[in-house]
XYZ file of C-alpha atoms in Angstrom:
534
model
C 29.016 -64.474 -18.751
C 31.372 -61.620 -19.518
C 30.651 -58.106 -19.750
C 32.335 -57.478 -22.832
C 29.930 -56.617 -26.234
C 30.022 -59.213 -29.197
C 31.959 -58.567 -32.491
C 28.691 -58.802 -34.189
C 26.800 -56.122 -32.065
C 29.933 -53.994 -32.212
C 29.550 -54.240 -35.905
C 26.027 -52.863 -35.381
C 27.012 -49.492 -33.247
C 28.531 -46.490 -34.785
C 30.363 -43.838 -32.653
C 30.443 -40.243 -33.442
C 32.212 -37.399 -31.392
C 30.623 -34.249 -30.306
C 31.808 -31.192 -29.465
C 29.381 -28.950 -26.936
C 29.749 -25.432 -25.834
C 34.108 -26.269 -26.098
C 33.201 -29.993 -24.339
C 33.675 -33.151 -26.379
C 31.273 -35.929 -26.036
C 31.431 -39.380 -27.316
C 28.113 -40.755 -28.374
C 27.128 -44.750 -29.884
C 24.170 -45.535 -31.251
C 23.030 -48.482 -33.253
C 22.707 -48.281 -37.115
C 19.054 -49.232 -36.734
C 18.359 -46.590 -34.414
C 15.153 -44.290 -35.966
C 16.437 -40.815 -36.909
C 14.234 -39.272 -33.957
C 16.403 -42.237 -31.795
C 19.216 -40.595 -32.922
C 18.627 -37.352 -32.495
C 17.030 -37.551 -29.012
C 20.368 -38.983 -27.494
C 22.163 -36.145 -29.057
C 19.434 -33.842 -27.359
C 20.671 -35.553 -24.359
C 24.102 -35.276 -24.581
C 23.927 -31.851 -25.375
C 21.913 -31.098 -22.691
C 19.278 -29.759 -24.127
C 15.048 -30.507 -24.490
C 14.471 -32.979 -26.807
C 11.798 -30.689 -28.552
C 14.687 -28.036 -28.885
C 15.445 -27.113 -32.988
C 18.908 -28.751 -33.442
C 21.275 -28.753 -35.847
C 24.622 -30.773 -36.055
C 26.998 -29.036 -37.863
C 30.924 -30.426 -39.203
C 34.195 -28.094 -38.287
C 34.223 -26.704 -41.829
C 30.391 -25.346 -41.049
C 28.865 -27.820 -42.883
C 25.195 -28.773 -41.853
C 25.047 -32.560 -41.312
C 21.818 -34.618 -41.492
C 20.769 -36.289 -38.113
C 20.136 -39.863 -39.209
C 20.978 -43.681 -39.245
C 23.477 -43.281 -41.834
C 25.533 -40.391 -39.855
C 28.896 -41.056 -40.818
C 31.231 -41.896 -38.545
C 33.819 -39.156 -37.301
C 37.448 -39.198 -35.219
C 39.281 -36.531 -34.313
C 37.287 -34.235 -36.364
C 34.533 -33.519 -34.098
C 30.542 -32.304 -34.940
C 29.095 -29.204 -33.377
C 25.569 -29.262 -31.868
C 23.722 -25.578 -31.869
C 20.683 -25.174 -30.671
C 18.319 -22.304 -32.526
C 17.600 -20.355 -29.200
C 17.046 -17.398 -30.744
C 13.707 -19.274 -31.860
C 13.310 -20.919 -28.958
C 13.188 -18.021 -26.710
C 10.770 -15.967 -29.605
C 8.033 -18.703 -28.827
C 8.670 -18.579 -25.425
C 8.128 -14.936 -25.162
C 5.122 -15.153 -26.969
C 3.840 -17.402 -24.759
C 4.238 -15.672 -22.079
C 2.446 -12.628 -23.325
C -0.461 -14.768 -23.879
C -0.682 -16.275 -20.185
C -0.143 -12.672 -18.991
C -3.226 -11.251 -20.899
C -5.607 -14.305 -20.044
C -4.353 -13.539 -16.150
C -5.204 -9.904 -16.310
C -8.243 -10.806 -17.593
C -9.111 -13.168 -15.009
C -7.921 -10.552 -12.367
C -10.366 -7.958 -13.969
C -13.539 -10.621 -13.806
C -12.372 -10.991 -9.876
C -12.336 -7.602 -9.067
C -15.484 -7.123 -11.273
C -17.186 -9.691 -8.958
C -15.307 -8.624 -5.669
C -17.288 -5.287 -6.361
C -20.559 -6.787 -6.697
C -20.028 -8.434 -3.468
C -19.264 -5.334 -1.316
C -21.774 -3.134 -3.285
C -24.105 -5.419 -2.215
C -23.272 -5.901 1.092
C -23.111 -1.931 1.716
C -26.918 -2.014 0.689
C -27.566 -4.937 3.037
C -26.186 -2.605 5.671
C -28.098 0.474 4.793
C -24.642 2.391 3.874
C -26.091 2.695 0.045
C -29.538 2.277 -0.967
C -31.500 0.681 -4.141
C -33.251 4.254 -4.430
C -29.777 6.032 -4.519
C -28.704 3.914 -7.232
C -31.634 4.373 -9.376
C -31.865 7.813 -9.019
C -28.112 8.199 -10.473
C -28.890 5.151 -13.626
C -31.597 7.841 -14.334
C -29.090 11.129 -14.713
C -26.995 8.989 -16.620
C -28.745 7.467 -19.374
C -26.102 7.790 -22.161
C -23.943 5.308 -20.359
C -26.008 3.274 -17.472
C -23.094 1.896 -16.486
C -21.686 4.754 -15.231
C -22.924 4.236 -11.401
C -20.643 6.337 -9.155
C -21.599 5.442 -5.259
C -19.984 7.929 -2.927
C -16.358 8.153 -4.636
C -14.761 6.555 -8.119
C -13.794 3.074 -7.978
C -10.023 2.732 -8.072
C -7.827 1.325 -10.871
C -6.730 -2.695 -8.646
C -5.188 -4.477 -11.465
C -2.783 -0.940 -11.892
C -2.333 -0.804 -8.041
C -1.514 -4.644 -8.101
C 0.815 -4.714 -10.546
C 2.886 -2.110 -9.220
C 2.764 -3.689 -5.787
C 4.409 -6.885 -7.847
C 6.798 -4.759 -9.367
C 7.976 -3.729 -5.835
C 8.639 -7.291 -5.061
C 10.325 -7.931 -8.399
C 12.484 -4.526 -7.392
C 13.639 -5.658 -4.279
C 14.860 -9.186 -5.596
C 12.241 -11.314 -3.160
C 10.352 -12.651 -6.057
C 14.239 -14.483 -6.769
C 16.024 -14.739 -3.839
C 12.321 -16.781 -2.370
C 11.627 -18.591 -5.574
C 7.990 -16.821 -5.512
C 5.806 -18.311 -8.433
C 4.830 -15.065 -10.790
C 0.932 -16.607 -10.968
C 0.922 -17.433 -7.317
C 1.907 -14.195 -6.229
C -0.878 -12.032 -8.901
C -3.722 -14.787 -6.889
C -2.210 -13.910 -3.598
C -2.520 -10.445 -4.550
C -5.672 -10.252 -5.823
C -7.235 -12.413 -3.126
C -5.636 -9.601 -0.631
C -7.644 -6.975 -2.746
C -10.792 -8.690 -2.446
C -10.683 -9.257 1.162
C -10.816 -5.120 1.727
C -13.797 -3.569 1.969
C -14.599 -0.710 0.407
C -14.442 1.533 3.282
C -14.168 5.363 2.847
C -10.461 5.059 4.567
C -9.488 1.519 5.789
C -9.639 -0.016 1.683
C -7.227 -1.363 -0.445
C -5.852 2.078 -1.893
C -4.813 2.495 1.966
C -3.344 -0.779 1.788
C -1.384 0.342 -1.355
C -0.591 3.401 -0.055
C 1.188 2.130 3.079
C 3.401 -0.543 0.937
C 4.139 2.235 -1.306
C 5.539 4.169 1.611
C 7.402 1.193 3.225
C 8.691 0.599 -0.401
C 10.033 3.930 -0.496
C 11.505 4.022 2.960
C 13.517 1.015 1.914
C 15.124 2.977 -0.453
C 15.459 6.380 1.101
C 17.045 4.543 4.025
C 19.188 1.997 2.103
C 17.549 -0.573 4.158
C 18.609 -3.657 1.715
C 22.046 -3.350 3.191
C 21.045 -3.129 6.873
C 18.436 -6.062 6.852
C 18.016 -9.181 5.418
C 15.935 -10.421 2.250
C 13.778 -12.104 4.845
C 13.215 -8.598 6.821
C 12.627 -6.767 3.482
C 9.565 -9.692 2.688
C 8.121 -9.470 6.163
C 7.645 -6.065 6.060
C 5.945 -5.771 2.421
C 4.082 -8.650 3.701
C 3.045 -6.974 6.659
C 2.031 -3.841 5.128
C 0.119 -5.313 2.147
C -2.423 -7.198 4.542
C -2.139 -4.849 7.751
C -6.076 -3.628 7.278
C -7.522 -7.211 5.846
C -11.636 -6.840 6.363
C -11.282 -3.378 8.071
C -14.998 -3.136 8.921
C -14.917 0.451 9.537
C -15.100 0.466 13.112
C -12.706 0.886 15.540
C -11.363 -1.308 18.222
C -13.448 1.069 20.593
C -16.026 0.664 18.712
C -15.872 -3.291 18.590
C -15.141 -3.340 22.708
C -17.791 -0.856 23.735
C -20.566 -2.635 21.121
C -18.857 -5.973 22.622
C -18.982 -7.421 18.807
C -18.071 -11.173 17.783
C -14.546 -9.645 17.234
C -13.833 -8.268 20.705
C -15.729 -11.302 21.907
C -13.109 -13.208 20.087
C -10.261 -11.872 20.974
C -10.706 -10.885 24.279
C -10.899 -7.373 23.883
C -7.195 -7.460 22.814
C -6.552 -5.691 20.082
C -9.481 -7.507 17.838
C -9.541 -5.619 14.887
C -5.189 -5.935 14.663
C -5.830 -10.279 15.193
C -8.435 -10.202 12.944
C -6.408 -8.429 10.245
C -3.241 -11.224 10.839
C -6.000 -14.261 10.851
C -7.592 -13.274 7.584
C -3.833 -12.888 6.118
C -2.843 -16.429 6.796
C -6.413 -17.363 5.713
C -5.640 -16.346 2.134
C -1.728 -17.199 2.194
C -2.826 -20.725 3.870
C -4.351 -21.449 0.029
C -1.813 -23.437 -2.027
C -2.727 -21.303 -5.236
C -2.012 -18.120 -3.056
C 0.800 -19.758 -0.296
C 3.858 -17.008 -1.427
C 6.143 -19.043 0.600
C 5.275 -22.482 -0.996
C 9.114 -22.836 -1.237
C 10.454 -21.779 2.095
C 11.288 -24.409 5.069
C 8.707 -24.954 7.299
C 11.325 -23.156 9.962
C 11.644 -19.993 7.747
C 7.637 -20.277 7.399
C 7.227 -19.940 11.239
C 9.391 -17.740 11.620
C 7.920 -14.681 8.970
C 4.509 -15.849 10.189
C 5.291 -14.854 13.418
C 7.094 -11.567 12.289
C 3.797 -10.601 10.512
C 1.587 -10.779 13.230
C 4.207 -8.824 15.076
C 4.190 -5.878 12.688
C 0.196 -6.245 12.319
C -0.484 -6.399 15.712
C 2.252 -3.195 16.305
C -0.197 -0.864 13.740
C -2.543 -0.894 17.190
C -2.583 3.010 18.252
C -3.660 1.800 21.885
C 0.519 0.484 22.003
C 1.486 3.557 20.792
C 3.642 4.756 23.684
C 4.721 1.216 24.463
C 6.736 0.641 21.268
C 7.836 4.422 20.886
C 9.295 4.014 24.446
C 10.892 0.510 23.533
C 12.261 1.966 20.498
C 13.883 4.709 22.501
C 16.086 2.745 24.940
C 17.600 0.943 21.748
C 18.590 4.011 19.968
C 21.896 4.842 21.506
C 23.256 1.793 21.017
C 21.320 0.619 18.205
C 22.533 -2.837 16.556
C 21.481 -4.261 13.675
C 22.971 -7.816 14.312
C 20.771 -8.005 16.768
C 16.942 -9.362 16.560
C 15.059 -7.585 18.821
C 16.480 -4.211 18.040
C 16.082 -5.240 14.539
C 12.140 -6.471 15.581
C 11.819 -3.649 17.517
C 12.336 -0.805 14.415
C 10.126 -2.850 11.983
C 7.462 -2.214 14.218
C 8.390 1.645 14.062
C 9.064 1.318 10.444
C 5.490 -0.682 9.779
C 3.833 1.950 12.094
C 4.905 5.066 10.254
C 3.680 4.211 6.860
C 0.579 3.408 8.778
C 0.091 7.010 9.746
C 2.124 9.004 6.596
C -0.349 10.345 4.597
C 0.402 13.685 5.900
C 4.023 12.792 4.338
C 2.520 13.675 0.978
C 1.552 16.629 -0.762
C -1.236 18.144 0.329
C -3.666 17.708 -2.689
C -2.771 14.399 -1.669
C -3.492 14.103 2.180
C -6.523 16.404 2.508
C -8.589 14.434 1.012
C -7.648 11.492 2.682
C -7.893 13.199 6.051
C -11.754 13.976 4.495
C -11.932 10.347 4.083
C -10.797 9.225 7.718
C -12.803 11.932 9.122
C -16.163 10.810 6.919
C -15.218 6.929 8.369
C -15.072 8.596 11.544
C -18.360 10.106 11.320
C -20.056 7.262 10.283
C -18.590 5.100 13.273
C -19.815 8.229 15.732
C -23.489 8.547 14.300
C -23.542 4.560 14.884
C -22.618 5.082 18.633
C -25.034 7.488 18.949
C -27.789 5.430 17.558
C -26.725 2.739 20.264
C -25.603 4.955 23.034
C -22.516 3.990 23.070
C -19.870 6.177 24.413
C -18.541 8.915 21.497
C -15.204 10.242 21.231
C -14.902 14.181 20.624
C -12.322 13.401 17.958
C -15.220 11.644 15.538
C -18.284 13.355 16.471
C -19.134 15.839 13.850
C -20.661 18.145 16.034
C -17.138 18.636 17.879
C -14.657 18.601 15.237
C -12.917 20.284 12.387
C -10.328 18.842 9.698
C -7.936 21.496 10.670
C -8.267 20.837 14.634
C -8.118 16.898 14.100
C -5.094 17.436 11.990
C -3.210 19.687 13.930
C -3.208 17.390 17.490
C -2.228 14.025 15.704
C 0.324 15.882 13.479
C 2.215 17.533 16.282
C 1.881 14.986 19.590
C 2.112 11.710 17.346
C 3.926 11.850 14.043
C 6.232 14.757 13.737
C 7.881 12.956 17.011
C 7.047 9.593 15.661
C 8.931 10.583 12.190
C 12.082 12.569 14.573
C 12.412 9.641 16.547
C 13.246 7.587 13.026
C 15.481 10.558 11.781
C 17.732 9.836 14.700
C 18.864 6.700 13.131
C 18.204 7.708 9.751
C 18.935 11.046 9.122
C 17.677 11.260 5.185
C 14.561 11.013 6.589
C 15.010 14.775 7.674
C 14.190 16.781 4.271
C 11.561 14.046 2.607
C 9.193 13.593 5.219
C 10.167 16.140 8.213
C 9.955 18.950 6.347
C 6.182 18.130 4.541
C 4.651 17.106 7.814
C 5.658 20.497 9.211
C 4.349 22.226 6.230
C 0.924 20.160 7.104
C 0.787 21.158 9.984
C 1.388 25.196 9.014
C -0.874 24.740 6.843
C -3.534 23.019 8.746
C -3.093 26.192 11.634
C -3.795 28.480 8.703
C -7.039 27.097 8.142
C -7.945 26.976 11.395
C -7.238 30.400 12.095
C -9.497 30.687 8.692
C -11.767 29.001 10.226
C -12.102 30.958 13.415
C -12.359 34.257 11.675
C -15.140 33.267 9.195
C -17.252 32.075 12.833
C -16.595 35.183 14.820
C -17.383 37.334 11.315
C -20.600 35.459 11.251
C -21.647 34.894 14.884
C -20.593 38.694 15.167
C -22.636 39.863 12.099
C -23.835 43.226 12.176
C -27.060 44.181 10.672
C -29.697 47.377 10.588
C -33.220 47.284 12.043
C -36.255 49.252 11.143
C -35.291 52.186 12.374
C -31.488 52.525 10.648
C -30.240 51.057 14.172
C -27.166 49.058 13.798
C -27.353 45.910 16.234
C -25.434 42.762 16.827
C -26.652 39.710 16.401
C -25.939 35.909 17.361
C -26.478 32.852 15.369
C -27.707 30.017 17.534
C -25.802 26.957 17.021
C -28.820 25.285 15.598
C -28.796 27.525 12.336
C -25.256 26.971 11.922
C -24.435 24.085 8.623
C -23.147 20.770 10.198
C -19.378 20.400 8.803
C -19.072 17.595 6.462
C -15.526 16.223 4.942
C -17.266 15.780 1.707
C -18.628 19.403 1.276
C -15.480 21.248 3.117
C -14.147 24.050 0.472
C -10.748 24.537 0.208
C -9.256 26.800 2.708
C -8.917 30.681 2.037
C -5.645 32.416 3.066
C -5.086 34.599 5.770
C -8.059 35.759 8.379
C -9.319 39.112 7.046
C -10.437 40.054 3.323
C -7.607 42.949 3.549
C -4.988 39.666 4.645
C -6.254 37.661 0.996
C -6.673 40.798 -0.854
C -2.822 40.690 -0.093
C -1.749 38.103 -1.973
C -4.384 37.824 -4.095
C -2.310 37.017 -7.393
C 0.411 35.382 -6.146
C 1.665 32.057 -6.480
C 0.563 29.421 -3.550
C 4.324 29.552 -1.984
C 4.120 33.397 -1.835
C 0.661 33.404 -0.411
C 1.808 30.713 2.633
C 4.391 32.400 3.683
C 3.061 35.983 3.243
C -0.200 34.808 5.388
C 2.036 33.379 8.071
C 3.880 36.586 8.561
C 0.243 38.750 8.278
C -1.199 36.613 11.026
C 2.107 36.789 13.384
C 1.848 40.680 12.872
C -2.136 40.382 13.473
C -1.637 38.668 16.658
C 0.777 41.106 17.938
C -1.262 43.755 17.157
C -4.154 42.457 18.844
C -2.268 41.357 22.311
C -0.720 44.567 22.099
C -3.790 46.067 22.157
C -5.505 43.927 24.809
C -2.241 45.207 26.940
C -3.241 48.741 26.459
C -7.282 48.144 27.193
C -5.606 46.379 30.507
C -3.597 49.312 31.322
C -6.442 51.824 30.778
C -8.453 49.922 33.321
C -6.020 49.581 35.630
C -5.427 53.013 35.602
C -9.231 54.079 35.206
C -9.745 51.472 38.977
């Protein structure tokens, strides 16, 4: 048997040369070969889908018909082109469509996500049937207008900007991250927060925003790896998961299923990090479907890391850790590396004093009303209370003013040391905070001693001073706190009355120095006049 072909199936082939993209190909095909045969195998030698529009064209720019009687050609070669102008028209299109039909799908989740935790809220007594009613019944033009305690936020906005920081940063490529898999990873992330006053998904948002930002600001892409950059989005995106609006004290003292759990070791923090892989161990939600198993561990145990780091109880543990690296700082090396991601994942945590201030305040409303809720609760149960959340004990301005000047203006220096850009964008605003946080409180403290102080007439034209007992005095509440006057006097505001806001700051700042002085300087005289008068 020989491996030669027969002169009579010889007869039977016809050979035609090709000429792809500048490469020649030689292609034989038999005469009774179907015109979709033929034109298949030319698909193939061009290397292109066999459903692609094709045309075969002759040097002189002829078009040439793709069938059985092709004629035969030498040195003067065909040219296959392939209409991808078309091609990539219908694909577009396409992919518009899929897109719409996703958001849509996205919008029925977080439609039935809100359900869920609307009624949940009522099952805990947090919102009640009557409360909703009552607010159907002031808006009967639109009855589906049902505002709760605050507007529900715009997710499918929120998510698609957190996968446009992905797309930005090149992970979606350099990890081979399926588009669809990473809008269902996202969206179950969304669902899984609870619509807490504070500890919800716009927090979520709002700390990968931050970290996004700091990536930038601090040209991190060219002092850490890809796989760095994706651990701490990661991280940040699911750093809250199920927040149930309790703290770890909270869950110890109560001795919940969570502390129970975990041992009374950082439960809400483990929690967070279970529920995370929870939703990323789904294959329709796994964002690292197409990493090795190694590179798998390894981020999985990076995000529990930088989860379990957003603890404030190891506060001075990883500041102090962070410390003893910076002088000789390398970023070749892992665990200095490991050891400023947790820095990096825990100021975002904290940085919503970072932003403007119509910004912050009312999220420092927000913590403070999650706070309150979480200290009426202890009460209830006699559990032990923290002065920091009980609303008989604190103010905005005095909760601010602590955490902003013991815990992140030296969190934030400590980062300026190695990055020194961080300086004038977030330095800067949280001292401006905190200025402005002293200026209420001084506010504050005048408006009490003007009214505990308050001077009145009796029957008999007498002027007397009377005291307000602390039971007639209004119980503070974040959501009915006005904004803050300027200065401490009437004469201080009448000041600056029509000036602009930057005017007004620092002309109340100087007014309430020069108030001060006057006032020790006369407490120094009343001290020397008794001195002398003994």
């Amino acid at each position: 048997m020989g491996n030669g072909v027969s002169g009579k199936a010889s007869a039977n082939l016809k050979t035609i040369y090709l000429e792809v993209e500048g490469r020649k190909h030689k292609v034989v095909f038999s005469k009774h070969s179907s015109s979709r045969d033929i034109k298949d195998l030319l698909s193939s030698a061009a290397g292109v889908s066999r459903w692609s529009n094709m045309m075969l064209k002759s040097q002189d720019g002829s078009t040439v018909c793709i069938e059985p009687n092709l004629p035969s050609n030498t040195a003067r070669t065909f040219t296959v082109s392939q209409l991808k102008s078309e091609l990539a028209k219908q694909l577009s299109h396409l992919e518009r469509k899929v897109e719409a039909e996703a958001l849509k799908a996205i919008e029925m989740q977080h439609l039935s996500a809100e359900i869920t935790e609307i009624r949940e809220q009522i099952r805990q007594d947090r919102i009640t049937w009557q409360a909703i009613k009552d607010n159907v019944k002031t808006n009967k033009n639109d009855r589906r207008n049902i505002s709760i305690s605050r507007p529900m936020p715009n997710f499918v906005k929120m998510l698609s900007l957190v996968e446009h920081m992905y797309q930005d940063l090149g992970l979606i490529e350099d990890f081979e991250i399926n588009s669809v898999v990473l809008r269902r990873f996202l969206v179950a992330i969304q669902q899984n927060y609870r619509l807490n006053p504070f500890h919800n998904f716009r927090h979520c948002f709002c700390v990968t925003q931050m970290m996004f930002s700091i990536i930038h600001l601090c040209n991190l892409k060219d002092l850490l790896s890809q796989m760095d950059l994706l651990v701490l989005m990661t991280a940040c995106i699911c750093h809250d998961l199920d927040h149930p609006g309790f703290n770890n004290t909270y869950q110890i003292n109560a001795q919940t299923e969570l502390a129970i759990r975990y041992n009374d070791i950082s439960p809400l923090e483990n929690h967070h990090a279970a529920v995370a892989f929870e939703v990323i161990g789904q294959p329709d939600c796994n964002i690292f479907a197409n990493m090795s198993k190694e590179d798998q561990k390894k981020i999985r145990q990076e995000i529990v890391m930088l989860i379990l780091a957003t603890d404030m109880a190891r506060h001075s543990e990883i500041v102090e850790r962070f410390k003893s690296k910076l002088d000789t700082f390398d970023f070749h090396n892992d665990d200095y590396v490991s050891s400023l991601k947790m820095i990096l994942i825990k100021c975002c945590d904290i940085s919503n004093e970072v932003r403007p201030i119509e910004v912050s305040e009312p999220w420092a409303d927000c913590l403070l009303e999650e706070y309150f809720m979480q200290s009426d609760r202890e009460k209830s149960e006699g559990l032990p209370v923290a002065p920091f959340m009980d609303r008989d004990k604190v103010s905005k301005p005095t909760a601010q003013i602590g955490f902003i000047k013991f815990v992140l203006i030296p969190l934030f220096e400590l980062l300026n040391k190695l990055f020194p850009q961080v300086a004038p964008v977030m330095i800067m605003p949280l001292r401006e905070a905190y200025e402005s946080y002293e200026i209420m409180r001084l506010d504050e403290e005048a408006i009490k001693a003007a009214a505990t102080d308050s001077v009145h007439t009796d029957e008999n034209g007498m002027e007397s001073c009377s005291l307000m007992s602390s039971s007639s005095k209004a119980r503070w509440s974040p959501t009915k706190a006005g904004k803050p006057t300027m200065g401490v006097s009437r004469e201080i505001r009448e000041m600056f009355h029509d000036k602009n806001p930057e005017s007004k700051q620092a002309e109340a700042r100087s007014a309430i120095k020069n108030q001060k002085k006057a006032e020790d300087a006369e407490r120094s005289l009343n001290s020397s006049r008794d001195k002398m008068a003994n």
